[in-house]
Coordinates of C-alpha atoms in Angstrom, one line a residue:
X802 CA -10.0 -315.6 98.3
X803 CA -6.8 -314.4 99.7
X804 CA -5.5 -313.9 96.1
X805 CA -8.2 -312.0 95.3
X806 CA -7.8 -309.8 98.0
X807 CA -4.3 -309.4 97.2
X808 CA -5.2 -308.4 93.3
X809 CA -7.8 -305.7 95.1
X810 CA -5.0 -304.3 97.2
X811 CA -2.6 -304.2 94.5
X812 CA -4.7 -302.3 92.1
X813 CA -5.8 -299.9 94.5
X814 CA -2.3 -299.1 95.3
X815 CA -1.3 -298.9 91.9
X816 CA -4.4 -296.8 91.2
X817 CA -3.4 -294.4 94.0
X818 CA 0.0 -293.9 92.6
X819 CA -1.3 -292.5 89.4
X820 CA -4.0 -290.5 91.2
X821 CA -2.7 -289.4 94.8
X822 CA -5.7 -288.3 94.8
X823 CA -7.2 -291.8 95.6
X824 CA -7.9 -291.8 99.1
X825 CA -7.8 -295.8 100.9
X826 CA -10.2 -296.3 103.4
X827 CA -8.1 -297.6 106.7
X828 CA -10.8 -299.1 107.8
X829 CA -12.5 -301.0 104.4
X830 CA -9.1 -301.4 102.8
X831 CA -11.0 -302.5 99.6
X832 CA -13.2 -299.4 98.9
X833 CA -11.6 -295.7 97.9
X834 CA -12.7 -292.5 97.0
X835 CA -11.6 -290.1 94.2
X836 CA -12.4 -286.8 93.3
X837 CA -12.0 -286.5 89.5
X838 CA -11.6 -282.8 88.2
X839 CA -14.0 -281.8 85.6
X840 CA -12.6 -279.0 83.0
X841 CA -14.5 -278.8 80.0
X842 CA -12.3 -278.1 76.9
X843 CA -14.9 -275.5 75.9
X844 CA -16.7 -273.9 78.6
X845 CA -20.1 -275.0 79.2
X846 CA -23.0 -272.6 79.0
X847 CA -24.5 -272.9 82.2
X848 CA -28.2 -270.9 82.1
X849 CA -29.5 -270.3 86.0
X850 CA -33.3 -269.9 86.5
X851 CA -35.4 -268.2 86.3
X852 CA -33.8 -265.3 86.1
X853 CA -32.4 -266.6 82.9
X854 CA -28.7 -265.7 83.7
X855 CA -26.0 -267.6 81.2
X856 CA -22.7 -268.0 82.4
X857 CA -19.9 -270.4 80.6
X858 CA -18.2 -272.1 83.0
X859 CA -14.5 -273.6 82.7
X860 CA -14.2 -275.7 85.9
X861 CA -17.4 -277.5 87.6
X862 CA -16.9 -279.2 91.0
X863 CA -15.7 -283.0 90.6
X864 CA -17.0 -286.0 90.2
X865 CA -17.0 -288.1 93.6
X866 CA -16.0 -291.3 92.7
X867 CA -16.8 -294.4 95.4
X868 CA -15.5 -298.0 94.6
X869 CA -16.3 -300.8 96.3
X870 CA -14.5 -303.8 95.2
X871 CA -16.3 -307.1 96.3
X872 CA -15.1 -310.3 97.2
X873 CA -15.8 -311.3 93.9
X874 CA -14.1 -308.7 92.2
X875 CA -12.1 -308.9 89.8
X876 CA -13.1 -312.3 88.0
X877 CA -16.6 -313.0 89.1
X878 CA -18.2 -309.7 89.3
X879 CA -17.9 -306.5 88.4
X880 CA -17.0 -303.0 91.0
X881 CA -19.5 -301.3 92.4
X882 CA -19.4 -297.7 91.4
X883 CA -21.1 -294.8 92.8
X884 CA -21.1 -291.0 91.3
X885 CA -22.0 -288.3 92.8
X886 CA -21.4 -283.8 92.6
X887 CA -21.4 -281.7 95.5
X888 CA -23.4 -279.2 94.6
X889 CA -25.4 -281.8 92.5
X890 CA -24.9 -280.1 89.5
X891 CA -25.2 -283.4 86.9
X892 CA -28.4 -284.7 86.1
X893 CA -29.3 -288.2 87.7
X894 CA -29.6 -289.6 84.6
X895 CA -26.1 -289.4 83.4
X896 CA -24.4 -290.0 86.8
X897 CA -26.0 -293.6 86.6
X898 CA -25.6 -294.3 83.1
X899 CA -22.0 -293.6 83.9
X900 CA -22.4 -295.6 86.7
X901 CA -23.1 -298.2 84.6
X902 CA -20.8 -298.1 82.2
X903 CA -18.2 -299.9 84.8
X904 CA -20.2 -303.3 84.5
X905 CA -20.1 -302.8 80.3
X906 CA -16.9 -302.6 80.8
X907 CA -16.2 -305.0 82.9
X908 CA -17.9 -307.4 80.6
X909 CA -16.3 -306.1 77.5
X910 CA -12.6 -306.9 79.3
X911 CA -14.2 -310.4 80.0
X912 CA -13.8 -309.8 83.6
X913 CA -10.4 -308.5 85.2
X914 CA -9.2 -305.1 86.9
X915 CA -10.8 -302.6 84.8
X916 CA -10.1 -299.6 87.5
X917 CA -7.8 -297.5 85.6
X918 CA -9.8 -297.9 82.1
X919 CA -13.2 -297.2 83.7
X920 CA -11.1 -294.0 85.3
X921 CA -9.4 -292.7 82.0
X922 CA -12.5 -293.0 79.8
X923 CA -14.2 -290.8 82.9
X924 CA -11.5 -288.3 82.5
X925 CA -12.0 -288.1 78.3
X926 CA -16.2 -287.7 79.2
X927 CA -15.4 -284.9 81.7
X928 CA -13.5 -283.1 78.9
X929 CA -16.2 -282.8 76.9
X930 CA -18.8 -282.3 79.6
X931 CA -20.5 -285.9 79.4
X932 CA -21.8 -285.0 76.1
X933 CA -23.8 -281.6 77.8
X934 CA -24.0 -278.7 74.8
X935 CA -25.8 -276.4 77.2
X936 CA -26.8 -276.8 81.7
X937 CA -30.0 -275.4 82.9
X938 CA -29.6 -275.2 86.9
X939 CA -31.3 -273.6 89.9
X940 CA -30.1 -270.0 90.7
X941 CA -29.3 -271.2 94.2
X942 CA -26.4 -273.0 93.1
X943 CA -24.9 -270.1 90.7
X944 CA -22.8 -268.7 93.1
X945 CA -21.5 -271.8 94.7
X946 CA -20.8 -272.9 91.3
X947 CA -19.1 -269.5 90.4
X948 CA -16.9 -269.7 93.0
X949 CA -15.5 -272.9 92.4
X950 CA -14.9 -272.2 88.9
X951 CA -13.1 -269.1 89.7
X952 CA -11.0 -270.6 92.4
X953 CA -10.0 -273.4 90.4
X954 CA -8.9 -271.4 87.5
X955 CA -6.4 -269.4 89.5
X956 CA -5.3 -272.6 92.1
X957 CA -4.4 -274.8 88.5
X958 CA -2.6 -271.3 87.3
X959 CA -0.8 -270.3 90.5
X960 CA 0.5 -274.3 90.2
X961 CA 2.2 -273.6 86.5
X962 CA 5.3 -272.1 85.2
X963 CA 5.0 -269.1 82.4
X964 CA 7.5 -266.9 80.8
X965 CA 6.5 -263.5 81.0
X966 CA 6.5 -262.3 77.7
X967 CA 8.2 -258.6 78.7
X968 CA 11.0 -259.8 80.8
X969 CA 11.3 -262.7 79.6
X970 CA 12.0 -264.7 83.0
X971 CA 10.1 -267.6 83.8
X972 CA 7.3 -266.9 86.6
X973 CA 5.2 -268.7 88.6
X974 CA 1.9 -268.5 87.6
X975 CA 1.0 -266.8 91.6
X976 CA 3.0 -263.8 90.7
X977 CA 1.5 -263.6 86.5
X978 CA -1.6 -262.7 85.0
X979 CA -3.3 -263.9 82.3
X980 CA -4.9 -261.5 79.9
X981 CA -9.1 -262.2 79.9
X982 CA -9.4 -261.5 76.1
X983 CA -6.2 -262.8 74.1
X984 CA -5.0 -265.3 77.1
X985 CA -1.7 -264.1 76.8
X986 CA 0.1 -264.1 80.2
X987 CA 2.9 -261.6 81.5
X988 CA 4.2 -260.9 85.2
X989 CA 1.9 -258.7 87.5
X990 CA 5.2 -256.5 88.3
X991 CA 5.9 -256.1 83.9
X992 CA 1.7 -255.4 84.1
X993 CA 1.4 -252.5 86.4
X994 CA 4.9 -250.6 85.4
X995 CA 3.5 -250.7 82.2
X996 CA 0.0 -249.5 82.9
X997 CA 0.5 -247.4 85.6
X998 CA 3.0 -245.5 83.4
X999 CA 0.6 -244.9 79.9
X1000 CA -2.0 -243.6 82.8
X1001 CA 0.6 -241.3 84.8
X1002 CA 1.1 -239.7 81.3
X1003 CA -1.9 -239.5 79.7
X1004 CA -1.3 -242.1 77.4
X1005 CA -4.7 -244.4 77.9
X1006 CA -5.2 -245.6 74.2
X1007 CA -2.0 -247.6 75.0
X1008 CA -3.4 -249.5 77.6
X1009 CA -3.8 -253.0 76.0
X1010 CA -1.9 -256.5 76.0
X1011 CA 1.4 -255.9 75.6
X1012 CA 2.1 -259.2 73.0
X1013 CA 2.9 -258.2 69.3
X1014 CA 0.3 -260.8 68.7
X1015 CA -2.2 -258.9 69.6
X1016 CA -1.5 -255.9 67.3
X1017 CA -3.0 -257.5 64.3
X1018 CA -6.6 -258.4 65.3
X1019 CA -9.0 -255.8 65.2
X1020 CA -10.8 -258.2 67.7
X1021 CA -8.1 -258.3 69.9
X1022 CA -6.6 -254.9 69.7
X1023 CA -9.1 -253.6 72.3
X1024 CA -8.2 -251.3 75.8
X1025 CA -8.1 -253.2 79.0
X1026 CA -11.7 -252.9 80.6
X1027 CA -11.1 -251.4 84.2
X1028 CA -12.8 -254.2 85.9
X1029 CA -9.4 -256.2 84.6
X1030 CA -7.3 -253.7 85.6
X1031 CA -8.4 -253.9 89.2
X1032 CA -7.9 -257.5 88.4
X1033 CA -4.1 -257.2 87.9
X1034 CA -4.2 -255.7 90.5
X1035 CA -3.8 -251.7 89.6
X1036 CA -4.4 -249.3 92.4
X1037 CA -7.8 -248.0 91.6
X1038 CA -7.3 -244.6 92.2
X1039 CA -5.0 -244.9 88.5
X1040 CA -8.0 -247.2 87.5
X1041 CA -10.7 -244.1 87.7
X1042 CA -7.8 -241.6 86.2
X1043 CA -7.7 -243.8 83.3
X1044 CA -11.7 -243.9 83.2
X1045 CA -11.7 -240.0 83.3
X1046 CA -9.3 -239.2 80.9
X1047 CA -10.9 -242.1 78.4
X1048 CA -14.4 -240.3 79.2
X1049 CA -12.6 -236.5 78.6
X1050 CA -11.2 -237.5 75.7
X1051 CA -14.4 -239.0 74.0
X1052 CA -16.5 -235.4 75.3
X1053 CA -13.6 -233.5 74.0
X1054 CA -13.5 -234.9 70.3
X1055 CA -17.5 -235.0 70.5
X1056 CA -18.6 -231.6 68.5
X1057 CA -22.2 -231.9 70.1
X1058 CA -20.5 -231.5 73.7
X1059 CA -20.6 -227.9 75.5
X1060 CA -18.3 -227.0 78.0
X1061 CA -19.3 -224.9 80.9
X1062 CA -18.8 -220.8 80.1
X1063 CA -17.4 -220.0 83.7
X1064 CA -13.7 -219.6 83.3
X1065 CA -13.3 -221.6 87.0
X1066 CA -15.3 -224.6 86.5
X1067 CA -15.2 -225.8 82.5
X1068 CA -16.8 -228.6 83.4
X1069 CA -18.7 -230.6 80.0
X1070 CA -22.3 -230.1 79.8
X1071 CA -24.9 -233.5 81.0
X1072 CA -25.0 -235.8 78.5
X1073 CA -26.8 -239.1 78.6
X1074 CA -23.9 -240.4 76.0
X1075 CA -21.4 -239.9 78.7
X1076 CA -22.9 -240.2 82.3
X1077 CA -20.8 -239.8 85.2
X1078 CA -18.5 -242.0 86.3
X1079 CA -19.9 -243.3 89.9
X1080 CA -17.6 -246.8 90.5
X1081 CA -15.5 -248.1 88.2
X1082 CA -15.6 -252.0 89.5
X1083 CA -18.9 -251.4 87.8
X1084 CA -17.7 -250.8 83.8
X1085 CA -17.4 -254.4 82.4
X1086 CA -16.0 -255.4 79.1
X1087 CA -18.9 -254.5 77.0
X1088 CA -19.3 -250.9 78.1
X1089 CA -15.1 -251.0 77.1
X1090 CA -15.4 -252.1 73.8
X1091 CA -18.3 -250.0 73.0
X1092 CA -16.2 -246.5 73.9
X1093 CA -13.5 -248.0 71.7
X1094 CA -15.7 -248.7 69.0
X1095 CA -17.1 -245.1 69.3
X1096 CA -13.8 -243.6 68.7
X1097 CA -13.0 -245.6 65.7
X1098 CA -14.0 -243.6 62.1
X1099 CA -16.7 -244.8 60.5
X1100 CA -16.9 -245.7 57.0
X1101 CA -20.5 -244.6 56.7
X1102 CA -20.8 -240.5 56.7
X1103 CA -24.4 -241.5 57.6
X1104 CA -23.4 -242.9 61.1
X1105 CA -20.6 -240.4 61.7
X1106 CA -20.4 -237.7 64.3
X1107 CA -24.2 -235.3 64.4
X1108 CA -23.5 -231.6 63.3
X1109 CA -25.6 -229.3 65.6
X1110 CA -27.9 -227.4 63.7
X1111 CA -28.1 -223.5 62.8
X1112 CA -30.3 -221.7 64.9
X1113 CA -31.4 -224.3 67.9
X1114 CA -34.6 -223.2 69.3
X1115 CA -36.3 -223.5 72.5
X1116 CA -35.3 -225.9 76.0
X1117 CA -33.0 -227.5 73.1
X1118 CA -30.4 -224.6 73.9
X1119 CA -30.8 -225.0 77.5
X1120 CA -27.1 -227.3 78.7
X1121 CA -26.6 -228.4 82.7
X1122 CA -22.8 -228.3 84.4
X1123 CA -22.3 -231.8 85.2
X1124 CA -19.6 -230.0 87.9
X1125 CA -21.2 -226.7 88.9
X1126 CA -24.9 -227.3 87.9
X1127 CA -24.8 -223.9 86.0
X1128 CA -27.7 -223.5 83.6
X1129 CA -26.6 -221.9 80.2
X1130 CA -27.7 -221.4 76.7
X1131 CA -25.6 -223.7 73.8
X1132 CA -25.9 -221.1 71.7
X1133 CA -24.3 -217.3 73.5
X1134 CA -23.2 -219.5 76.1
X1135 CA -24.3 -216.8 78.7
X1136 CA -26.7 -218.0 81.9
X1137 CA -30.4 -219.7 81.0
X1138 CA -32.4 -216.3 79.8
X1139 CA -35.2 -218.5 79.2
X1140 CA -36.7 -220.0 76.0
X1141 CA -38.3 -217.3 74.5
X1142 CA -35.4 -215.1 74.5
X1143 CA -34.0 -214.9 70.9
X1144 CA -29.9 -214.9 71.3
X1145 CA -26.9 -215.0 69.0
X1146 CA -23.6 -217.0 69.2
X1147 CA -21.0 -215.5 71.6
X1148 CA -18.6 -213.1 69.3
X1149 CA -14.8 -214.3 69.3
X1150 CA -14.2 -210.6 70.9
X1151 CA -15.8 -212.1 74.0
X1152 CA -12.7 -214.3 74.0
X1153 CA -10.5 -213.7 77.3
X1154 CA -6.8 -212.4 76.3
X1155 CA -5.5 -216.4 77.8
X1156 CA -8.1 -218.1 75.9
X1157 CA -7.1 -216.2 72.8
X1158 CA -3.6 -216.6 73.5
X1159 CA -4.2 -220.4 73.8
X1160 CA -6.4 -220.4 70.5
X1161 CA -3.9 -218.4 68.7
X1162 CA -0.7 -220.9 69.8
X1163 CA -2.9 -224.4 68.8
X1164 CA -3.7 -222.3 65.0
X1165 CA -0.2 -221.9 64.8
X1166 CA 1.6 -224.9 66.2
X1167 CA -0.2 -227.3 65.2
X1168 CA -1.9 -230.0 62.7
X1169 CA -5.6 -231.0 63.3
X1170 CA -6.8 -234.4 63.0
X1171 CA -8.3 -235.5 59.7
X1172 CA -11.3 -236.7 61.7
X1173 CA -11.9 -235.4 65.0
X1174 CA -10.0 -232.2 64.8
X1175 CA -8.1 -233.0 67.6
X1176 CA -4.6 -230.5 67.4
X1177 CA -2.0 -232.4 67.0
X1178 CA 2.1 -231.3 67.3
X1179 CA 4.6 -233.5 66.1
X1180 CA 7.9 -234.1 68.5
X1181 CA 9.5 -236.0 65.5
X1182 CA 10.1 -238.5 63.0
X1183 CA 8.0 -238.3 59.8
X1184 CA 5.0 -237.0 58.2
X1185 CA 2.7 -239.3 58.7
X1186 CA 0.2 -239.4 61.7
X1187 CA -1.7 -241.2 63.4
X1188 CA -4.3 -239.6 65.8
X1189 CA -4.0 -240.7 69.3
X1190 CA -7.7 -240.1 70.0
X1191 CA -9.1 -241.8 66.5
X1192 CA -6.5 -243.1 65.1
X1193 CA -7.1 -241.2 62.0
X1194 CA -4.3 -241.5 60.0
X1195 CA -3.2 -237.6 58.1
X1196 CA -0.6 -236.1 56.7
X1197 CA 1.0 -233.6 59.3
X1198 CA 1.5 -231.0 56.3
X1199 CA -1.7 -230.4 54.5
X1200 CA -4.3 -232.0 57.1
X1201 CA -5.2 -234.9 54.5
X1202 CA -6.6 -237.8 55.4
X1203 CA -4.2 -240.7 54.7
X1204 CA -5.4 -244.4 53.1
X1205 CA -4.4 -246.9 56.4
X1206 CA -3.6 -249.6 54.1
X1207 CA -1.3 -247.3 51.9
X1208 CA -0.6 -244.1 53.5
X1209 CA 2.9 -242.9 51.8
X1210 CA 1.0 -242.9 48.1
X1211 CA 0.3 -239.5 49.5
X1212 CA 3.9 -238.6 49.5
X1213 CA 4.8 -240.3 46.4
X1214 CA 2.0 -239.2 44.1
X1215 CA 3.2 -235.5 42.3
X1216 CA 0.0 -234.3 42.1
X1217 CA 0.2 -234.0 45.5
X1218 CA 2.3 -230.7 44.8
X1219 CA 2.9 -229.3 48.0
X1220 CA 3.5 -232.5 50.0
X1221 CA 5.3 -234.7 46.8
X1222 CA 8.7 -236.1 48.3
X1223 CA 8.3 -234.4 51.6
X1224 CA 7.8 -237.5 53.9
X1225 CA 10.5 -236.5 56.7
X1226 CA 10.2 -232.4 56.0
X1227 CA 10.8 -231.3 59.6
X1228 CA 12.1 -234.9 61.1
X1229 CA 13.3 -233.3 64.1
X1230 CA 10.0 -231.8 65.0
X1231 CA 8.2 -228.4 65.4
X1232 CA 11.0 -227.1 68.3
X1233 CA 13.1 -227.7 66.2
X1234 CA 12.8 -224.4 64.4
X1235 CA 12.6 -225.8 61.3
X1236 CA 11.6 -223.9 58.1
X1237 CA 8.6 -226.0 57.0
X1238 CA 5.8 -225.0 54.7
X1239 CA 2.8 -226.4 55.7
X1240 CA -0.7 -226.8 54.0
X1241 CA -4.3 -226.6 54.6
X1242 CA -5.3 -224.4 58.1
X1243 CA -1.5 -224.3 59.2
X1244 CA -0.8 -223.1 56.1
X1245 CA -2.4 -220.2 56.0
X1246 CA -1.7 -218.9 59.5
X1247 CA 2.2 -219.1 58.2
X1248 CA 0.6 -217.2 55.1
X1249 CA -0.9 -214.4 57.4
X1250 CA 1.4 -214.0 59.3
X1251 CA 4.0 -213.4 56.6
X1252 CA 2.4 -210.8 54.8
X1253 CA 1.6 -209.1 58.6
X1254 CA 5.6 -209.2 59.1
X1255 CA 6.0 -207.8 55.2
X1256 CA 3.6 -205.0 55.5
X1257 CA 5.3 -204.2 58.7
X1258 CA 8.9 -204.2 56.8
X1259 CA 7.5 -202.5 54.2
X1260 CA 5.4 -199.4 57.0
X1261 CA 9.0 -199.3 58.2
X1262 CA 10.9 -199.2 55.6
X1263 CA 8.4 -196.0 54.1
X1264 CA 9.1 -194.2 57.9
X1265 CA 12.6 -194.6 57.9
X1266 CA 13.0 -192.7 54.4
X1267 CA 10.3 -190.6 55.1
X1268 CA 12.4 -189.3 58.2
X1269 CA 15.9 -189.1 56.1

């Protein structure tokens, strides 16, 4: 008897050194307890009713292990083995046919000490979830269960070493971030220089992982939803900047958008397309990819931005001020005269002299997208663009749109007369004062606005020998 309480002892011990987790009870030094982590390799679908809710879970609370090992344990008898999960989470069923499995095994080993085997093959059936495709629990337990998978996501993280792939120094995982989508992990500090900086300038389309991995998947090449960004943590006053300026940008390239006529306010018109921002915690993933997919060209003319039609009748000319509540007319853009008041399109005369000045400066100095229209002035480098609100990509001379796959054909194709071999034409960029011909709109304003200067030469040329 003694020996076999001595073989008990022993295994225990050497049990508990390979999980410290293996807690001895003092006062029954032949039954233990262990708490064996349960981490699905793929997270388990867990549904919560009735409301239906389906979340896939990585972590699930652990399987409380109790061993009793009796007098006749380990030659004549088998352990006794009890499972239970706190919340009960596992179906009955399974916790006893696991249960169970410790007297197969026990008889398959022919008697023995079958701790650490019975142990191992619990860890393997863990990993892939006891054989569960799909849970269906309560919806009581969903946040408990939440939680816990949560918390032990970022305690096994905070425990690791990563090295941030912009600096380059090795982090603990407490002081990193791991991206949601691509799962690429970088220092919080490297995170929010980067970020804070695209939104500071403007920049927002920039605001994605930072890996060169990342760059080739269309999947994976999407913007940061805010809800990550507050993650990070970024201050969320530069969260709801980069919201705004996403949202301006999308009503801006939108030709179906009216701004508001009064010079002090400009704010866009109400559209159901782009509500309000009212708390940014609130924008998940989905409502992220969908923007980006909105600003992407579509392939289809059929699905591609609605022209507003000649001659809108009725309450459909009638536009609300999201920011001053002004009601105005689409089409004259003067105050709501009512709907049975015929009106005409404001003339450009109407024009103020700085919104004319502005017009005439963006006709002059610079290249609209192929898609969106958007003006775009080059700072340097070569001819071929890429729009930073569609990522259209044109040539910067003549306006064309530009194959993605092979856009310097364009510049290599002589047909292409007035752009053939003229990829870095004006490298340095357009303060550069260079003498550039350019194509399409640009082209000719340059041409109007030589023959203005050349009928002014020639007037005072005629004057000057007129007077001799």
């Amino acid at each position: 008897m003694e020996d076999g309480s001595d073989e008990r002892g022993e295994e225990l011990e050497t049990l508990q050194s390979i999980y410290p987790e293996l807690i001895i009870d003092p006062a029954r030094p032949y039954n233990a307890t262990l708490d064996l982590l349960v981490a699905p390799t793929k997270p388990l679908p867990v549904t919560f009713t009735p409301e239906q809710d389906v979340q896939r879970l990585g972590y699930l609370p652990p399987l409380h292990i109790d061993f009793e090992l009796p007098a006749e344990y380990p030659n004549e008898g088998p352990p006794h083995i009890k499972i239970t999960t706190s919340p009960p989470w596992l179906p009955e069923d399974i916790t006893r046919r696991i249960a169970d499995e410790a007297q197969a095994l026990w008889d398959e080993y022919g008697g023995g000490m079958i701790l650490f085997a019975y142990v191992s093959s619990l860890q393997e059936k863990a990993e892939a979830c006891f054989g569960l495709e799909e849970l269906t629990l309560s919806t009581s337990l969903r946040k408990e269960l939440l939680e816990y998978s949560v918390r032990m996501k970022r305690e096994l993280f905070d425990k690791e070493t990563f090295d941030c792939e912009v600096c380059l120094e090795p982090k603990k995982g407490s002081v990193c971030y791991r991206m949601e989508r691509c799962s690429h992990v970088f220092c919080v500090a490297c995170l929010q220089d980067y970020y804070n900086n695209c939104i500071t300038e403007g920049a927002v389309n920039n605001v994605k992982c930072m890996s060169t991995e990342c760059g080739g998947s269309k999947r994976k090449d999407r913007l940061v939803s805010p809800k990550e960004l507050l993650q990070i943590p970024i201050a969320r006053e530069q969260v709801e900047r980069y919201v705004n300026i996403k949202r301006k940008k999308k009503m801006e390239s939108d030709p179906n958008i009216i701004f508001c006529p009064r010079q002090w306010c400009q704010g866009a018109m109400r559209s159901p397309k782009y509500p309000k921002i009212v708390d940014v915690s609130q924008i998940d993933d989905s409502d992220s990819e969908a923007e980006e997919e909105a600003a992407q060209p579509s392939s289809d003319a059929s699905t591609g931005p609605e022209k507003r039609l000649v001659g809108v009748r009725g309450m459909d000319r009638l536009a609300v001020c999201e920011d001053c509540t002004l009601a105005f007319c689409v089409v004259c853009l003067s105050s709501w005269h009512g709907d049975f008041v015929r009106c005409e399109p404001r003339d450009a005369n109407q024009l103020t002299e700085e919104d004319q000045a502005s017009l005439n400066f963006i006709m002059k100095n610079t290249s609209p997208c192929a898609y969106c229209s958007v003006p775009c002035q080059k700072s340097f480098g070569c001819n071929h663009m890429t729009c930073a609100q569609c990522k259209t990509h044109f040539c910067y001379l003549c306006g064309a749109w530009l194959d993605p796959g092979r856009p310097y054909q364009h510049f290599n194709d002589p047909k292409n007369k007035g752009c053939f071999q003229r990829l870095m034409d004006g490298a340095e960029g357009d303060m550069a004062n260079g003498d550039v011909q350019f194509g399409g709109r640009r082209g000719a304003e340059q041409l109007a606005d030589f023959w203005e200067e050349e009928a002014m030469r020639i007037q005072m040329q005629i004057n000057d020998e007129d007077t001799r």
